[in-house]
Coordinates of C-alpha atoms in Angstrom, one line a residue:
M21 CA 154.7 162.1 -33.9
N22 CA 155.6 159.1 -32.3
K23 CA 152.7 156.3 -32.9
D24 CA 153.5 154.6 -29.8
S25 CA 153.3 157.0 -27.6
I26 CA 150.8 157.6 -24.7
L27 CA 150.7 161.1 -25.0
E28 CA 150.2 161.2 -28.6
C29 CA 147.1 158.7 -28.0
L30 CA 146.4 161.2 -25.5
I31 CA 146.1 164.3 -28.2
K32 CA 144.4 162.2 -30.7
H33 CA 141.7 160.9 -28.5
N34 CA 141.0 164.4 -27.0
K35 CA 140.5 165.7 -31.0
K36 CA 137.5 163.4 -31.4
K37 CA 136.3 163.6 -27.8
I38 CA 136.8 160.5 -26.9
F39 CA 138.8 158.8 -23.9
S40 CA 137.9 159.1 -20.2
L41 CA 138.7 158.6 -16.9
E42 CA 136.4 157.5 -14.2
D43 CA 137.3 157.1 -10.9
E44 CA 135.7 154.5 -8.1
N45 CA 133.7 157.7 -6.6
L46 CA 132.0 158.1 -10.3
R47 CA 133.8 161.3 -10.8
K48 CA 134.6 161.9 -14.6
Y49 CA 137.5 163.4 -16.7
N50 CA 137.8 163.9 -19.9
S51 CA 140.7 163.7 -22.1
Q52 CA 140.5 167.7 -22.5
E53 CA 140.8 168.0 -18.7
I54 CA 143.5 165.5 -18.9
K55 CA 145.6 167.4 -21.2
N56 CA 145.3 170.7 -19.8
L57 CA 147.0 168.9 -16.3
V58 CA 149.5 167.0 -18.2
F59 CA 150.7 169.8 -20.3
N60 CA 150.7 172.3 -17.2
I61 CA 153.3 169.9 -15.7
I62 CA 155.1 169.4 -18.7
D63 CA 156.1 173.1 -19.1
K64 CA 157.5 172.9 -15.8
F65 CA 159.9 170.4 -16.2
K66 CA 160.8 171.3 -20.2
K67 CA 164.0 172.7 -19.8
K68 CA 165.6 169.9 -17.5
K69 CA 166.7 166.9 -17.9
I70 CA 164.7 163.8 -16.4
K71 CA 165.9 160.2 -17.1
K72 CA 165.1 158.3 -13.6
V73 CA 161.3 158.9 -12.0
I74 CA 159.7 157.5 -8.9
I75 CA 155.6 157.8 -8.9
F76 CA 155.2 157.0 -5.7
S77 CA 151.2 156.7 -4.7
D78 CA 148.5 154.9 -4.0
N79 CA 146.3 156.6 -6.0
S80 CA 145.5 155.4 -9.6
L81 CA 144.4 159.1 -11.3
E82 CA 147.8 160.6 -10.0
I83 CA 149.8 157.7 -11.2
I84 CA 147.9 157.8 -14.9
I85 CA 148.5 161.8 -15.2
N86 CA 152.4 161.4 -14.2
I87 CA 152.6 158.4 -16.6
F88 CA 151.3 161.1 -19.6
V89 CA 153.8 163.5 -18.4
L90 CA 156.7 161.4 -18.5
S91 CA 155.9 159.9 -21.4
Y92 CA 157.0 163.1 -22.9
F93 CA 160.5 163.1 -21.5
G94 CA 161.1 159.4 -22.5
C95 CA 162.5 158.5 -19.1
N96 CA 163.0 155.3 -17.4
L97 CA 159.8 154.8 -14.8
R98 CA 159.1 153.4 -11.3
I99 CA 155.7 152.9 -9.6
D100 CA 155.7 152.2 -5.8
D101 CA 153.1 152.0 -2.8
V102 CA 153.2 154.9 -0.6
N103 CA 150.5 153.0 1.8
T104 CA 153.4 150.9 3.7
S105 CA 154.6 152.0 7.7
D106 CA 156.5 154.9 8.4
K107 CA 159.9 153.2 8.8
T108 CA 159.4 151.6 4.9
F109 CA 158.1 154.9 3.3
K110 CA 161.7 156.7 4.8
V111 CA 164.0 153.9 3.7
K112 CA 162.3 153.8 0.4
F113 CA 162.7 157.7 -0.2
L114 CA 166.1 157.9 1.0
E115 CA 166.7 154.7 -1.5
Y116 CA 164.7 156.6 -4.4
Y117 CA 166.1 160.5 -3.6
K118 CA 169.8 158.6 -4.7
K119 CA 168.9 157.0 -7.5
N120 CA 165.8 159.1 -9.3
D121 CA 165.6 162.7 -10.8
L122 CA 162.5 163.0 -9.5
I123 CA 159.7 161.9 -7.2
F124 CA 156.0 162.2 -7.4
L125 CA 153.9 162.1 -4.2
P126 CA 150.6 162.5 -3.6
E127 CA 149.8 165.8 -1.7
Y128 CA 148.7 164.6 1.8
I129 CA 151.8 162.8 1.9
K130 CA 154.1 166.2 1.7
K131 CA 151.8 167.5 4.8
K132 CA 152.3 163.9 6.7
Y133 CA 155.9 163.2 6.1
K134 CA 156.6 167.7 6.2
F135 CA 159.7 167.9 8.5
F136 CA 161.1 164.7 7.1
L137 CA 161.0 165.4 3.6
E138 CA 162.0 169.4 3.5
P139 CA 165.8 168.6 3.4
Y140 CA 164.6 166.8 -0.2
K141 CA 162.1 169.9 -1.7
K142 CA 164.2 170.0 -4.6
K143 CA 163.2 166.7 -5.9
I144 CA 159.4 166.8 -5.1
Q145 CA 156.5 166.9 -7.3
I146 CA 153.3 167.2 -6.2
I147 CA 149.9 166.5 -7.9
K148 CA 147.0 168.0 -7.1
I149 CA 144.0 166.3 -8.7
N150 CA 142.1 169.5 -8.1
E151 CA 144.3 171.5 -11.0
L152 CA 142.1 168.8 -13.6
N153 CA 139.7 171.6 -13.9
K154 CA 141.6 174.5 -14.9
K155 CA 140.3 176.3 -17.9
K156 CA 143.6 176.9 -20.0
L157 CA 143.7 175.1 -23.0
Y158 CA 147.0 173.7 -24.3
R159 CA 147.8 173.9 -28.6
T160 CA 150.0 171.0 -28.9
N161 CA 152.6 171.5 -31.4
K162 CA 152.2 168.9 -34.4
N163 CA 156.2 168.9 -34.6
L164 CA 156.3 167.9 -31.0
I165 CA 158.4 164.3 -30.7
F166 CA 157.6 162.1 -28.0
K167 CA 159.9 159.6 -26.4
N168 CA 159.9 156.2 -25.8
I169 CA 159.0 155.6 -21.6
F170 CA 160.3 152.5 -20.1
F171 CA 158.7 151.2 -17.3
N172 CA 160.6 149.6 -14.3
N173 CA 158.3 146.9 -12.3
T174 CA 159.3 144.2 -9.4
T175 CA 156.2 142.5 -10.0
S176 CA 157.3 139.3 -11.4
G177 CA 157.4 136.9 -9.3
T178 CA 156.3 139.1 -6.2
T179 CA 154.4 136.2 -3.7
A180 CA 158.2 134.1 -4.1
N181 CA 161.2 135.5 -5.9
P182 CA 160.3 139.0 -7.3
K183 CA 162.6 140.3 -10.3
E184 CA 163.4 143.4 -11.8
L185 CA 161.7 143.7 -15.3
K186 CA 162.1 146.7 -17.6
I187 CA 158.9 147.0 -20.4
D188 CA 158.6 149.8 -22.7
A189 CA 155.8 151.6 -23.9
K190 CA 156.1 149.9 -27.3
N191 CA 156.0 146.7 -25.7
Y192 CA 152.7 147.4 -23.7
F193 CA 151.0 148.8 -27.0
K194 CA 152.1 145.3 -28.8
R195 CA 150.5 143.0 -25.6
A196 CA 147.3 145.9 -25.8
I197 CA 146.8 145.5 -29.5
Y198 CA 147.5 141.8 -29.1
A199 CA 144.6 141.7 -26.1
I200 CA 142.8 143.7 -28.5
K201 CA 142.3 140.9 -30.6
Q202 CA 142.4 137.8 -28.2
Y203 CA 139.3 139.0 -26.7
K204 CA 137.6 141.0 -29.2
I205 CA 137.7 143.9 -26.9
Q206 CA 136.0 147.2 -29.0
K207 CA 135.9 151.2 -28.2
N208 CA 132.6 150.7 -26.6
N209 CA 133.3 148.5 -24.1
T210 CA 134.2 150.5 -20.5
L211 CA 137.7 148.7 -19.1
I212 CA 138.2 148.5 -15.7
I213 CA 141.4 148.6 -13.8
S214 CA 141.1 146.5 -10.2
T215 CA 144.8 145.9 -9.4
P216 CA 147.1 149.0 -8.7
L217 CA 149.2 150.8 -11.1
T218 CA 152.3 149.1 -9.5
H219 CA 151.8 145.8 -11.8
S220 CA 152.0 144.9 -15.4
L221 CA 148.5 143.9 -15.6
A222 CA 147.0 147.4 -15.0
I223 CA 149.4 149.5 -16.9
K224 CA 148.2 147.1 -19.7
V225 CA 145.0 147.7 -19.5
L226 CA 145.6 151.3 -19.5
F227 CA 147.3 151.2 -23.0
I228 CA 144.3 149.1 -24.4
S229 CA 142.0 151.8 -23.3
L230 CA 144.4 154.5 -24.7
K231 CA 144.8 152.5 -28.2
L232 CA 140.6 152.1 -28.6
G233 CA 139.9 155.7 -26.9
A234 CA 137.8 153.5 -24.4
K235 CA 136.1 154.7 -21.3
L236 CA 138.9 153.8 -18.3
I237 CA 137.3 153.2 -14.5
L238 CA 139.9 153.1 -12.0
L239 CA 139.4 151.0 -8.8
N240 CA 141.7 151.8 -5.9
K241 CA 140.8 149.1 -3.5
F242 CA 139.2 146.5 -5.3
T243 CA 135.7 145.2 -2.9
A244 CA 133.1 142.9 -4.4
K245 CA 130.4 146.1 -3.4
K246 CA 132.6 148.6 -5.3
W247 CA 132.9 146.5 -8.3
I248 CA 129.5 145.4 -8.4
Q249 CA 128.3 149.3 -7.8
I250 CA 130.2 150.1 -11.0
I251 CA 129.3 147.2 -13.5
K252 CA 125.5 148.4 -12.7
N253 CA 126.5 151.6 -13.7
N254 CA 128.0 150.8 -17.2
M255 CA 127.1 148.9 -20.2
N256 CA 129.6 146.2 -21.9
C257 CA 131.9 146.3 -19.3
V258 CA 135.2 143.8 -19.5
S259 CA 137.8 143.8 -16.5
F260 CA 140.9 141.8 -15.7
L261 CA 140.5 140.4 -12.1
T262 CA 142.9 138.2 -9.8
S263 CA 141.3 134.9 -8.8
S264 CA 141.0 135.6 -5.8
Q265 CA 139.0 139.3 -6.9
I266 CA 136.5 136.4 -8.7
K267 CA 136.1 133.9 -6.2
N268 CA 135.2 137.5 -3.8
L269 CA 132.7 138.3 -6.1
T270 CA 131.7 134.5 -6.2
E271 CA 131.1 134.3 -2.9
S272 CA 128.9 137.9 -3.3
Q273 CA 126.9 136.1 -5.9
F274 CA 127.6 138.8 -8.1
Y275 CA 125.2 137.6 -10.9
K276 CA 122.0 138.3 -9.1
K277 CA 123.0 141.9 -9.0
I278 CA 123.6 142.8 -12.6
K279 CA 122.1 142.7 -16.3
S280 CA 123.7 140.9 -19.1
N281 CA 124.0 143.3 -20.8
N282 CA 126.2 145.0 -18.0
I283 CA 129.5 142.4 -18.7
D284 CA 130.8 141.6 -22.3
S285 CA 133.7 139.5 -21.1
I286 CA 135.9 138.8 -17.5
I287 CA 139.3 137.8 -17.3
S288 CA 140.7 135.9 -15.0
C289 CA 144.7 137.0 -14.2
A290 CA 147.5 136.6 -12.3
D291 CA 147.1 133.3 -10.1
K292 CA 145.2 130.5 -11.1
L293 CA 141.4 130.2 -10.9
D294 CA 140.2 127.3 -8.3
L295 CA 138.0 124.3 -10.3
I296 CA 135.7 125.4 -7.8
I297 CA 134.8 128.6 -8.7
K298 CA 134.8 127.6 -12.0
K299 CA 132.3 125.6 -12.0
K300 CA 130.1 127.7 -9.5
L301 CA 130.3 130.1 -12.6
I302 CA 129.4 127.8 -15.2
S303 CA 126.1 127.2 -13.2
N304 CA 125.5 130.8 -12.4
L305 CA 126.2 132.5 -16.0
K306 CA 124.0 129.9 -17.6
N307 CA 121.8 132.5 -18.3
F308 CA 124.3 135.2 -19.5
K309 CA 124.6 134.0 -22.8
A310 CA 126.2 137.1 -24.0
I311 CA 128.9 137.2 -21.2
K312 CA 132.2 135.6 -21.5
F313 CA 134.5 134.4 -19.1
Y314 CA 138.3 133.7 -19.6
D315 CA 140.6 131.9 -17.6
T316 CA 144.3 132.9 -18.7
Y317 CA 147.7 131.5 -18.0
G318 CA 150.8 134.0 -18.7
T319 CA 153.7 135.8 -17.0
T320 CA 154.9 139.3 -16.9
E321 CA 158.1 137.8 -18.8
T322 CA 155.9 136.5 -22.0
D323 CA 152.4 138.3 -21.3
G324 CA 149.4 135.9 -21.6
I325 CA 150.8 132.6 -23.0
S326 CA 147.1 130.7 -23.1
S327 CA 143.5 130.9 -22.5
Y328 CA 139.7 129.8 -23.2
N329 CA 136.5 131.3 -22.3
V330 CA 135.2 129.0 -20.1
L331 CA 131.8 129.5 -20.3
N332 CA 131.7 128.4 -24.3
T333 CA 134.3 125.2 -24.0
K334 CA 134.6 121.2 -24.3
L335 CA 138.4 121.7 -22.8
P336 CA 138.7 120.2 -19.3
L337 CA 137.8 122.9 -16.8
K338 CA 141.2 121.8 -14.6
S339 CA 143.3 123.1 -17.9
V340 CA 144.5 126.6 -18.3
G341 CA 143.5 126.6 -22.1
K342 CA 144.7 126.5 -25.7
I343 CA 148.1 128.1 -26.7
N344 CA 147.4 131.4 -28.0
K345 CA 148.2 132.4 -31.8
S346 CA 151.9 133.5 -32.2
F347 CA 153.4 131.8 -28.8
D348 CA 154.6 128.0 -28.4
I349 CA 155.1 125.9 -25.5
K350 CA 157.7 123.2 -24.6
I351 CA 158.0 121.1 -21.3
F352 CA 161.2 119.9 -20.4
K353 CA 162.8 118.4 -17.9
N354 CA 166.5 118.5 -17.1
G355 CA 167.4 119.9 -20.4
K356 CA 165.3 117.1 -22.4
Q357 CA 161.7 118.0 -24.2
Q358 CA 159.0 115.6 -22.6
K359 CA 156.4 113.6 -24.7
P360 CA 152.7 114.5 -23.7
N361 CA 150.7 114.5 -20.6
I362 CA 155.0 114.4 -18.9
I363 CA 155.2 117.1 -16.3
G364 CA 158.1 119.7 -16.1
D365 CA 159.5 122.5 -16.7
I366 CA 156.9 125.0 -18.7
Y367 CA 159.3 126.7 -21.5
C368 CA 157.3 129.7 -23.8
R369 CA 158.4 131.4 -27.4
S370 CA 156.9 134.6 -27.0
P371 CA 156.4 137.4 -29.4
L372 CA 155.7 140.1 -26.3
I373 CA 158.6 138.9 -23.9
C374 CA 159.9 141.8 -22.4
E375 CA 163.7 143.1 -22.0
L376 CA 165.2 141.0 -19.0
E377 CA 168.0 141.4 -17.0
K378 CA 171.5 140.6 -18.6
S379 CA 171.5 137.6 -15.6
K380 CA 167.8 136.6 -16.7
T381 CA 169.5 135.9 -20.3
S382 CA 171.6 133.1 -19.5
K383 CA 171.8 129.5 -20.9
N384 CA 170.0 129.0 -17.2
F385 CA 166.8 130.7 -18.3
F386 CA 166.2 130.1 -21.9
I387 CA 166.5 127.0 -24.2
G388 CA 166.7 128.1 -27.7
Q389 CA 164.3 130.8 -27.7
Y390 CA 162.1 129.3 -25.5
Y391 CA 162.4 131.8 -21.8
K392 CA 161.8 129.3 -18.5
T393 CA 158.8 130.5 -17.1
G394 CA 159.7 129.0 -13.2
D395 CA 156.1 127.0 -13.4
Q396 CA 155.3 123.3 -14.1
G397 CA 153.0 121.5 -16.1
Y398 CA 152.3 119.5 -19.3
I399 CA 150.4 119.6 -22.2
N400 CA 147.9 116.7 -23.4
N401 CA 148.0 115.0 -27.0
K402 CA 145.6 118.0 -28.4
K403 CA 147.7 120.3 -27.4
T404 CA 145.8 122.0 -24.3
L405 CA 148.2 123.3 -21.5
F406 CA 147.5 122.2 -18.0
F407 CA 149.5 123.7 -15.1
T408 CA 150.6 122.2 -11.7
G409 CA 152.2 124.7 -9.5
R410 CA 155.2 126.9 -9.4
D411 CA 158.6 125.6 -9.3
N412 CA 159.2 127.5 -5.7
N413 CA 156.0 125.4 -4.4
I414 CA 157.5 121.7 -5.2
I415 CA 158.0 120.0 -1.8
I416 CA 160.1 116.9 -2.4
V417 CA 159.3 114.2 -0.1
S418 CA 161.8 111.0 -0.3
G419 CA 162.8 112.1 -4.1
I420 CA 159.2 112.4 -4.7
N421 CA 157.9 115.6 -6.4
I422 CA 154.7 116.7 -4.5
Y423 CA 152.6 120.0 -5.5
A424 CA 151.3 122.3 -3.4
E425 CA 148.7 123.6 -5.3
K426 CA 147.4 120.2 -5.8
I427 CA 146.8 119.6 -2.2
E428 CA 145.4 123.1 -1.8
E429 CA 143.1 122.1 -4.5
I430 CA 142.5 119.1 -2.7
I431 CA 141.6 120.8 1.0
K432 CA 139.5 123.6 -0.3
K433 CA 137.0 120.7 -1.3
S434 CA 136.1 120.8 2.5
K435 CA 133.2 123.4 2.6
L436 CA 134.6 123.9 6.3
I437 CA 137.3 125.5 4.7
E438 CA 137.7 129.5 3.4
E439 CA 141.7 128.8 2.2
C440 CA 144.5 127.2 2.7
I441 CA 147.8 127.0 1.6
V442 CA 150.5 124.4 1.9
V443 CA 154.1 124.7 2.8
G444 CA 157.4 122.2 2.6
M445 CA 158.6 121.8 6.1
K446 CA 162.4 120.0 6.7
N447 CA 162.4 116.2 7.7
K448 CA 165.9 114.5 8.8
N449 CA 164.3 111.2 7.5
F450 CA 162.4 112.6 4.2
G451 CA 163.8 116.1 3.1
Q452 CA 160.7 117.4 3.4
L453 CA 157.1 117.0 4.5
P454 CA 153.6 119.3 3.8
M455 CA 152.5 121.1 6.1
A456 CA 149.0 123.0 5.4
I457 CA 147.5 126.5 7.0
I458 CA 144.3 126.7 7.2
L459 CA 141.4 129.3 7.6
L460 CA 138.3 127.8 8.5
K461 CA 134.8 129.1 7.6
K462 CA 133.9 128.0 11.6
N463 CA 136.9 127.9 13.6
N464 CA 135.7 125.5 16.2
N465 CA 136.8 121.8 17.2
L466 CA 133.8 120.1 15.8
S467 CA 135.2 121.7 12.4
K468 CA 138.5 120.9 12.8
K469 CA 138.0 117.4 13.9
K470 CA 136.3 116.8 10.8
V471 CA 138.8 118.7 8.9
E472 CA 141.3 116.4 9.9
D473 CA 139.2 113.8 9.1
F474 CA 138.6 114.7 5.2
I475 CA 142.3 115.0 5.5
D476 CA 143.6 112.0 6.7
I477 CA 141.6 110.1 3.9
S478 CA 142.0 112.2 0.9
F479 CA 145.9 111.9 0.4
S480 CA 148.5 108.9 0.2
S481 CA 151.0 109.1 3.2
Y482 CA 153.6 110.9 1.3
E483 CA 151.3 114.0 0.4
K484 CA 149.2 113.9 3.2
P485 CA 150.4 117.2 5.5
R486 CA 151.9 115.7 8.6
K487 CA 151.0 119.1 10.5
I488 CA 148.4 121.3 10.7
I489 CA 147.9 125.2 12.1
Y490 CA 145.0 127.1 12.5
V491 CA 144.9 130.8 11.6
N492 CA 142.6 133.6 11.7
N493 CA 143.0 135.3 8.9
I494 CA 145.6 134.6 5.2
K495 CA 148.3 137.4 4.4
R496 CA 148.1 138.7 0.9
N497 CA 149.8 140.7 -1.1
K498 CA 149.0 144.1 -3.1
L499 CA 146.8 142.2 -5.9
D500 CA 144.8 140.5 -3.4
K501 CA 147.3 136.6 -3.7
I502 CA 148.1 134.8 -0.8
N503 CA 152.0 135.9 -0.1
R504 CA 153.8 132.9 -0.2
K505 CA 157.0 134.4 0.3
F506 CA 155.6 135.2 3.8
Y507 CA 154.8 131.6 4.5
N508 CA 157.6 130.3 3.4
K509 CA 160.1 132.0 5.1
N510 CA 158.5 131.2 8.3
Y511 CA 158.1 127.7 7.7
S512 CA 160.0 126.2 4.6
N513 CA 163.4 126.3 7.0
K514 CA 162.3 124.9 9.8
F515 CA 162.1 121.2 11.0
L516 CA 158.8 119.4 11.5
S517 CA 159.6 116.2 13.5
L518 CA 157.3 113.1 13.5

């Protein structure tokens, strides 16, 4: 058998009666039940040639079952969220139908679009979760060879410029092993997936669980209430969370509702964590001596580049930590390597870099073995990495680079502001000027006046947002990150006159 096979891990853990899945409704499925359903589905397709498959679902359990099935065939797999408008679903379905051998759909979608899907039923496979209870036992042939499976994702740069990536099972297993060592994860830990399985972070957590045989809990749609309930019902939890999710949990004062042995580690991923949130967590988790809280930085292409335990560090809290072992970072500007403390393009040499499109392997994306991350930052004299912003979020005012993330960080220091995003608008005299889109905690004229006074005294003339728009909500993507693509598209090409 292939040591890098997902299905091989399931079979191994089934013999040892370890590894189990649990959904957010606390329904539990052991490895034997999962194996039974998986091989039941495999039997239907054994004689077919399956090379390309799309899993079109919003149910994490369905997706994982299908991943096990498809690892038998060694195909190229794409995962997409079915929870879209009727028009978008139909357009995507027709596109996927032409390019794939099989389309996996939830049962309720088949019923909802019954007449539309009828002409295409030959390629459609429906997974019924209630079949997990089948009593038929499958004995695995020891000579079975499970092939490598490739995950095709468009998660890199989703908030600004989505890119096609291919990460195979071998690479995911390497990333899982690295994370296990880095965060000292053990098989008695309970792992929690809090992001959609359309994202590479969730897939990595699945591989960590499989490698260790650890219990895995699937949280289909994150809410602070659901997460806290799961934590309270388990011990030694390891949870990979986005910065927005951590902000929600902090506002819910999760630390008052759990015990110290409920959590082993919280790992912040997928976006920069606000300095204000870090300080709140340090203050409120000081009595939870066993808990580890990691802030991290990385990309989908390279995996995690840097990290540090915020609760036990002498590193500057504005940093994203020390460079991880076996990784290396260099800062370049116009092709020249920069000295410490000088901002430039972050380039990374990674032992875990995934397969890239041919268009992404050119000199524009590499200097030697160092990959251009698309981020700006600097390294200080002590080899600590600081992230200053995305390339796409730089606002150039009269030739001076302004970082939207820096302006947002300062604006959010006001206790009147719930959320803020800064974008650059065109201007005939200055090239670009910053504008701020603000969500207030209390939307009234007094709050607006105080916020505008705060902005007036907080920025130099070229950094100061010259226009402020107040909104009732901030648009976010599936990872609950601010949807910068939407705001850049709607404002960056418009002119702002003074």
